[in-house]
mmCIF file of N, CA and C in Angstrom:
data_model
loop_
_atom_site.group_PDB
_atom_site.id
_atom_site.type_symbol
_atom_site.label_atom_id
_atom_site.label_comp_id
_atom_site.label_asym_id
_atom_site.label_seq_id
_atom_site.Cartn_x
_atom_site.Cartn_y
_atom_site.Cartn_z
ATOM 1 N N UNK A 1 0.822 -1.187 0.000
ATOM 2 C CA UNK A 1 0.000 0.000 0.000
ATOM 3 C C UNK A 1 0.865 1.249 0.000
ATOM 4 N N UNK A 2 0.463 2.504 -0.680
ATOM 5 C CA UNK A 2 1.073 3.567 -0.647
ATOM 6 C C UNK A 2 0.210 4.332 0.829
ATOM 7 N N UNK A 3 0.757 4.831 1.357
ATOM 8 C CA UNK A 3 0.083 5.715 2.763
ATOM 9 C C UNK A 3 0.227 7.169 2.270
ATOM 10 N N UNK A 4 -0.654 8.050 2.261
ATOM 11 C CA UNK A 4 -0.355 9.617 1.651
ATOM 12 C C UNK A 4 -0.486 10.508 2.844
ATOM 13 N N UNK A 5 0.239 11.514 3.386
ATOM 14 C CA UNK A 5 0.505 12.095 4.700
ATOM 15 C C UNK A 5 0.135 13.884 4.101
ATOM 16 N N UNK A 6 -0.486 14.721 5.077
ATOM 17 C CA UNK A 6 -0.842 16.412 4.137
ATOM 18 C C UNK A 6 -1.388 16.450 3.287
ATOM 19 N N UNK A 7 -0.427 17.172 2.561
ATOM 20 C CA UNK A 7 -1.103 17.744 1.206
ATOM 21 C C UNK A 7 -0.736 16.689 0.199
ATOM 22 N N UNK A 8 0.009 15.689 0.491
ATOM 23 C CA UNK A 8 -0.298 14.068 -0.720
ATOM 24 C C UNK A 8 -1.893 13.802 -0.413
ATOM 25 N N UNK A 9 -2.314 13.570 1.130
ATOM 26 C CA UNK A 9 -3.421 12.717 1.124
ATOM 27 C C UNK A 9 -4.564 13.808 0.455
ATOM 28 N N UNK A 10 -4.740 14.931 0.293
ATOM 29 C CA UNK A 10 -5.410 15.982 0.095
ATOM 30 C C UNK A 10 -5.772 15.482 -1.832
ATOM 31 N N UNK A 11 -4.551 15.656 -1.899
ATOM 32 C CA UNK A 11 -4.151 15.659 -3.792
ATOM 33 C C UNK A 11 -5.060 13.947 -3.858
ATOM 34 N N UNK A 12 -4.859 12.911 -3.327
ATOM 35 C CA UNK A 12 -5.446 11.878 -3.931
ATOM 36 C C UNK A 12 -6.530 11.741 -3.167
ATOM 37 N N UNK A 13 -7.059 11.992 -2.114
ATOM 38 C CA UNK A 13 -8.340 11.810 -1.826
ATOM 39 C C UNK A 13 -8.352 10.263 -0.967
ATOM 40 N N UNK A 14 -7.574 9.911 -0.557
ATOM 41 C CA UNK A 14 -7.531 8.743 1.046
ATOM 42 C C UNK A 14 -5.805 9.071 1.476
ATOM 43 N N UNK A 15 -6.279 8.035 2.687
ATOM 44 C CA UNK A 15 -4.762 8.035 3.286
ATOM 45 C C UNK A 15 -4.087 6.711 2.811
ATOM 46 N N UNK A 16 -4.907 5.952 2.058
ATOM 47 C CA UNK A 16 -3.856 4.637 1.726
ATOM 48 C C UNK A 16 -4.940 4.837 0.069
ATOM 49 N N UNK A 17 -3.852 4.059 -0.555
ATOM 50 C CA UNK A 17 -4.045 3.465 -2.085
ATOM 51 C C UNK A 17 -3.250 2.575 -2.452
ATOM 52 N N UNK A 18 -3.682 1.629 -3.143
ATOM 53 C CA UNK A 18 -3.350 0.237 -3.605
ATOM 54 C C UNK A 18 -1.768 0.546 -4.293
ATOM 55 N N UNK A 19 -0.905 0.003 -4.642
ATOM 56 C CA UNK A 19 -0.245 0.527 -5.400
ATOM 57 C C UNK A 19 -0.632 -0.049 -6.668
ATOM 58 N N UNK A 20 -1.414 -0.811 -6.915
ATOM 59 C CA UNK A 20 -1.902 -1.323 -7.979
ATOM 60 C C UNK A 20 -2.471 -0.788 -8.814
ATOM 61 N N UNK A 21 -3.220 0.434 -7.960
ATOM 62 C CA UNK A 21 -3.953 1.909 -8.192
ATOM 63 C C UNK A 21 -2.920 2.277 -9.505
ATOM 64 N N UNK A 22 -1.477 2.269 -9.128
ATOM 65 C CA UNK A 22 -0.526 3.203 -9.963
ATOM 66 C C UNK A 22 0.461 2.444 -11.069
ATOM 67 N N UNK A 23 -0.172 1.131 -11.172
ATOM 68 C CA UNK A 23 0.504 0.543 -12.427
ATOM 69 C C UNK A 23 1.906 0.503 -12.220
ATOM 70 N N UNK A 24 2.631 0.192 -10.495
ATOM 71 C CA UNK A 24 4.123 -0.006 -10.166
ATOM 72 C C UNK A 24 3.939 -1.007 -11.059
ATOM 73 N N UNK A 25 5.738 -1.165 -11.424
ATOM 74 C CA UNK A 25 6.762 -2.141 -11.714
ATOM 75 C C UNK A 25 6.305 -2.673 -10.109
ATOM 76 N N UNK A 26 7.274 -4.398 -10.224
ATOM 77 C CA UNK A 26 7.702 -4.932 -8.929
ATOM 78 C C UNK A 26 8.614 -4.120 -8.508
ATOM 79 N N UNK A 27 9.745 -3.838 -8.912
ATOM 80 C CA UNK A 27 10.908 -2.764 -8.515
ATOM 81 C C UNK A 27 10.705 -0.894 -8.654
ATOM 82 N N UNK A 28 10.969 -1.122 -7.513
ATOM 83 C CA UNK A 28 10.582 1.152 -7.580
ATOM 84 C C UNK A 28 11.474 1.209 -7.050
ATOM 85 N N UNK A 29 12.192 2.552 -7.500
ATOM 86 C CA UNK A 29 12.880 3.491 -6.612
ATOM 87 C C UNK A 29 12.273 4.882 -6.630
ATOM 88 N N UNK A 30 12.900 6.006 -5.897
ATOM 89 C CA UNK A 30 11.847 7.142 -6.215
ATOM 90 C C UNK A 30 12.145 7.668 -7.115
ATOM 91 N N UNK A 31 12.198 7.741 -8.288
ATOM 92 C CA UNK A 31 12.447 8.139 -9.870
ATOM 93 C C UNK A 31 10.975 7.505 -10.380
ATOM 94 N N UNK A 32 11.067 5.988 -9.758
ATOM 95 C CA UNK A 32 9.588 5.294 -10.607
ATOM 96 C C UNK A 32 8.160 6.054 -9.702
ATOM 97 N N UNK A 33 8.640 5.799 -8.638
ATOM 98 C CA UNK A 33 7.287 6.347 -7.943
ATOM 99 C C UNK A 33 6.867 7.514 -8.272
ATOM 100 N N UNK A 34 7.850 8.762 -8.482
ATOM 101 C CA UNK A 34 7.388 10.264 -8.716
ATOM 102 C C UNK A 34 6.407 10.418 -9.595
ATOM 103 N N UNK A 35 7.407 9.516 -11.132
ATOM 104 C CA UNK A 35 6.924 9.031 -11.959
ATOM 105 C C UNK A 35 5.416 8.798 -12.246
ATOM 106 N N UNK A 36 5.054 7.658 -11.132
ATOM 107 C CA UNK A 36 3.715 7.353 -11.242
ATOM 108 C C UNK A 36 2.757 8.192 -10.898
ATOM 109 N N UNK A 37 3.007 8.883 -9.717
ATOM 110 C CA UNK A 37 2.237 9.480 -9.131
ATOM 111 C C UNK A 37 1.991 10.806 -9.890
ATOM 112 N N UNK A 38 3.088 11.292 -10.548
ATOM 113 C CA UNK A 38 2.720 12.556 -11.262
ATOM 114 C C UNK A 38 1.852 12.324 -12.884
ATOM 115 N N UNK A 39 1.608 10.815 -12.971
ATOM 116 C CA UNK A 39 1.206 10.985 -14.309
ATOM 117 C C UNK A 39 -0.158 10.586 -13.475
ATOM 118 N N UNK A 40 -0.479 10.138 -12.366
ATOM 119 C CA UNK A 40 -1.867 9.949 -11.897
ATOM 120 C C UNK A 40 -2.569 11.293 -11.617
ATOM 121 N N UNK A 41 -1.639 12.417 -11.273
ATOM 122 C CA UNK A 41 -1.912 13.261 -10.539
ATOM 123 C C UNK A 41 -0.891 14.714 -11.423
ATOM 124 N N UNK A 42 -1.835 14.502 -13.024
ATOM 125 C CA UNK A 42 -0.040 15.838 -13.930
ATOM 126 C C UNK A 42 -0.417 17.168 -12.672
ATOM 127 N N UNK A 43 -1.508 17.421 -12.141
ATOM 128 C CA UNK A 43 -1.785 18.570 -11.921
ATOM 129 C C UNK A 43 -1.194 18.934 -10.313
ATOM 130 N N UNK A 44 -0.754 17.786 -10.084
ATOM 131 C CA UNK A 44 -0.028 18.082 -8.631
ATOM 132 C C UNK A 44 1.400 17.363 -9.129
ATOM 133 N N UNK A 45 2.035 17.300 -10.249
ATOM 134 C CA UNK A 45 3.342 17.098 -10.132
ATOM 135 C C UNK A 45 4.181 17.727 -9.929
ATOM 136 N N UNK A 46 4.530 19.533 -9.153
ATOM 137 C CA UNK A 46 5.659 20.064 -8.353
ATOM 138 C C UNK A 46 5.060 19.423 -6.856
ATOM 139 N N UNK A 47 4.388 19.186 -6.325
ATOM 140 C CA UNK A 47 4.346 18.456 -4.909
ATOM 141 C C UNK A 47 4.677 17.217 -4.895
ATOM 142 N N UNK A 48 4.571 16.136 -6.148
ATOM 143 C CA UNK A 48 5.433 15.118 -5.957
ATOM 144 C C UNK A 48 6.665 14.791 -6.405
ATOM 145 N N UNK A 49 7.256 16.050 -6.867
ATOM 146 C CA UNK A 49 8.965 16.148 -7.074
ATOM 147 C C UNK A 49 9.235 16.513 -6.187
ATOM 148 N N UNK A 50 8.930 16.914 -4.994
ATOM 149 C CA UNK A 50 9.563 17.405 -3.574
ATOM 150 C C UNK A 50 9.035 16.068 -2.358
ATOM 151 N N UNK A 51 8.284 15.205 -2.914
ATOM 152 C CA UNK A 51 8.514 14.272 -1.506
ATOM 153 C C UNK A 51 9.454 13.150 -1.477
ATOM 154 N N UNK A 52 9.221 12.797 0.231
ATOM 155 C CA UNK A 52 10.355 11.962 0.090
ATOM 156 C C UNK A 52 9.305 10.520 0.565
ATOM 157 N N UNK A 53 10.453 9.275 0.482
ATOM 158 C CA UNK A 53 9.443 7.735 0.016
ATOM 159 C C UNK A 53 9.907 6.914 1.344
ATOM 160 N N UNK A 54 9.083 6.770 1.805
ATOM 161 C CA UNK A 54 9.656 5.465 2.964
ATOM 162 C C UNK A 54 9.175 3.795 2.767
ATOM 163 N N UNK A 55 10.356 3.179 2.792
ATOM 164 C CA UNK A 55 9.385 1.928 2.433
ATOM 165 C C UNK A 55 9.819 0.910 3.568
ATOM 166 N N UNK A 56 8.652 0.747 4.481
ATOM 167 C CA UNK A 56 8.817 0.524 5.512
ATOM 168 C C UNK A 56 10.010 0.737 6.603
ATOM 169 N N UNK A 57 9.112 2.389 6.237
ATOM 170 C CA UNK A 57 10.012 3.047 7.225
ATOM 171 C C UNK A 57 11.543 3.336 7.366
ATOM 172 N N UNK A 58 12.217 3.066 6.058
ATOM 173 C CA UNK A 58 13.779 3.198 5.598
ATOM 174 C C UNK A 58 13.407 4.031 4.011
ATOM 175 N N UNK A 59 14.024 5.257 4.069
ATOM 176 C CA UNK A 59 14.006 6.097 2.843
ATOM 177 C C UNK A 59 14.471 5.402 1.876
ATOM 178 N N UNK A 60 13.862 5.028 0.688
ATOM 179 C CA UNK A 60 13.872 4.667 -0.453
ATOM 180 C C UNK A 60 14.814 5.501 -1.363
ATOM 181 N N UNK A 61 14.793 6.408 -1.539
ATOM 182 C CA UNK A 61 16.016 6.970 -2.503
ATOM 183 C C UNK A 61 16.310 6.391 -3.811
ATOM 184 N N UNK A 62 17.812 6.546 -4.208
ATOM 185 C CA UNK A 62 17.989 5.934 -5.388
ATOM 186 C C UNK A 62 17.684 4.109 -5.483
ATOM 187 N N UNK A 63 17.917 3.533 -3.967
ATOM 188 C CA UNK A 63 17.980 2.306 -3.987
ATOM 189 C C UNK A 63 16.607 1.540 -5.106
ATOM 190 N N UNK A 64 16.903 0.543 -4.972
ATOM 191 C CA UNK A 64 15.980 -0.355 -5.905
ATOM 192 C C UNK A 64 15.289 -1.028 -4.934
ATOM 193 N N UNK A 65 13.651 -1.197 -4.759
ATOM 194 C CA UNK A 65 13.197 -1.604 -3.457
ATOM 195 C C UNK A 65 12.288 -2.521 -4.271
ATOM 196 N N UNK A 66 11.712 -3.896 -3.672
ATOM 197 C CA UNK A 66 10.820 -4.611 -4.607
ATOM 198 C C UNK A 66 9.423 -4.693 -3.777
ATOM 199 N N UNK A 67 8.457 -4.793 -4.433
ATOM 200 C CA UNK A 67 7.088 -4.050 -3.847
ATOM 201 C C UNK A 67 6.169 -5.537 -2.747
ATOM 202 N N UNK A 68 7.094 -6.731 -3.678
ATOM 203 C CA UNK A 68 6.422 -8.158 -2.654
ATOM 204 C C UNK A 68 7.059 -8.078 -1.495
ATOM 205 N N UNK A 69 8.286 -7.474 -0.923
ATOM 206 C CA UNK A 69 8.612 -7.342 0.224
ATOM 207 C C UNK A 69 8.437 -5.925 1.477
ATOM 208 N N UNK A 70 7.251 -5.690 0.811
ATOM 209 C CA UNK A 70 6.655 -4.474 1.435
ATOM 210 C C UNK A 70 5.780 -4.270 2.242
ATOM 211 N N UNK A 71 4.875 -3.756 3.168
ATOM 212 C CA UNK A 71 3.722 -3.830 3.838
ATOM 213 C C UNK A 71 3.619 -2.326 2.935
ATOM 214 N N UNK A 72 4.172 -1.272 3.338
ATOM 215 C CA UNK A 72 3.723 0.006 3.242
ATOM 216 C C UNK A 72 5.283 1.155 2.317
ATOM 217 N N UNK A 73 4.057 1.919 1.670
ATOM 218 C CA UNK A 73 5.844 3.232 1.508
ATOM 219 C C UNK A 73 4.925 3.945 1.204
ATOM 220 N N UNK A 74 5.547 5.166 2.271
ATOM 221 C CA UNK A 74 5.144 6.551 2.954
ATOM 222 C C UNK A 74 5.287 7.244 2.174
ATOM 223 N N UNK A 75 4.255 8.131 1.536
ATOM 224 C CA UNK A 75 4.871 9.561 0.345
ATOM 225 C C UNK A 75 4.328 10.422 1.481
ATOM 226 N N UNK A 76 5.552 11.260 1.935
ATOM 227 C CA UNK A 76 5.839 12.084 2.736
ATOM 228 C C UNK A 76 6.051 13.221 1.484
ATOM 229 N N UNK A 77 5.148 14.631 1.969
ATOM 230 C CA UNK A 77 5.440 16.068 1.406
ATOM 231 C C UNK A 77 6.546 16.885 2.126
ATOM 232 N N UNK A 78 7.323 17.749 2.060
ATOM 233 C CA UNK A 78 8.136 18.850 2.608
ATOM 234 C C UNK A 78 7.505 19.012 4.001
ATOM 235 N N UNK A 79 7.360 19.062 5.024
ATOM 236 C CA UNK A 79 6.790 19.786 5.923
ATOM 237 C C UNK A 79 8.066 20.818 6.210
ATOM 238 N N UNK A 80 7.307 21.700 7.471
ATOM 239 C CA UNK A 80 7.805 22.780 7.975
ATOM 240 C C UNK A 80 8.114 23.209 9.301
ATOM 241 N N UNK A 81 8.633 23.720 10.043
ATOM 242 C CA UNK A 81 8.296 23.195 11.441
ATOM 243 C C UNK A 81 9.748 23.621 11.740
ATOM 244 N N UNK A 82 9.524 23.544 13.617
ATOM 245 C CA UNK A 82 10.334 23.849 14.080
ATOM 246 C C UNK A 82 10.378 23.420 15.311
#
């Protein structure tokens, strides 16, 4: 499952979605995910070039992560704070 946190969960309308929802590969890194999410969503794609991906709870990054060994990955927006 993808989990959407702010202004992600705002832009898609729940706090979880299938990733099946987004036509992943088995293998994502966040290049594929941005990817997906901005062609689900062209009209919010500067908010998903600025988040960051947790997949279960370890930042995803460039690494190569495979989606059968997953429960969850977090699309986290910029927050602000102090």
């Amino acid at each position: 499952h993808l989990r959407f946190f702010a202004s992600t969960r705002a832009v898609v309308g729940a706090e979880q979605r299938a990733a099946a929802d987004f036509n992943l590969p088995a293998v994502v890194n966040t290049a594929v995910l941005r990817e997906a999410l901005i062609d689900a969503y062209p009209e919010s794609g500067p908010l998903f070039v600025t988040c960051t991906f947790l997949a279960d709870g370890a930042r995803v990054g460039d690494r190569l992560v495979a989606l059968e060994d997953l429960d969850t990955i977090d699309v986290l927006p910029p927050f602000a704070g102090g």
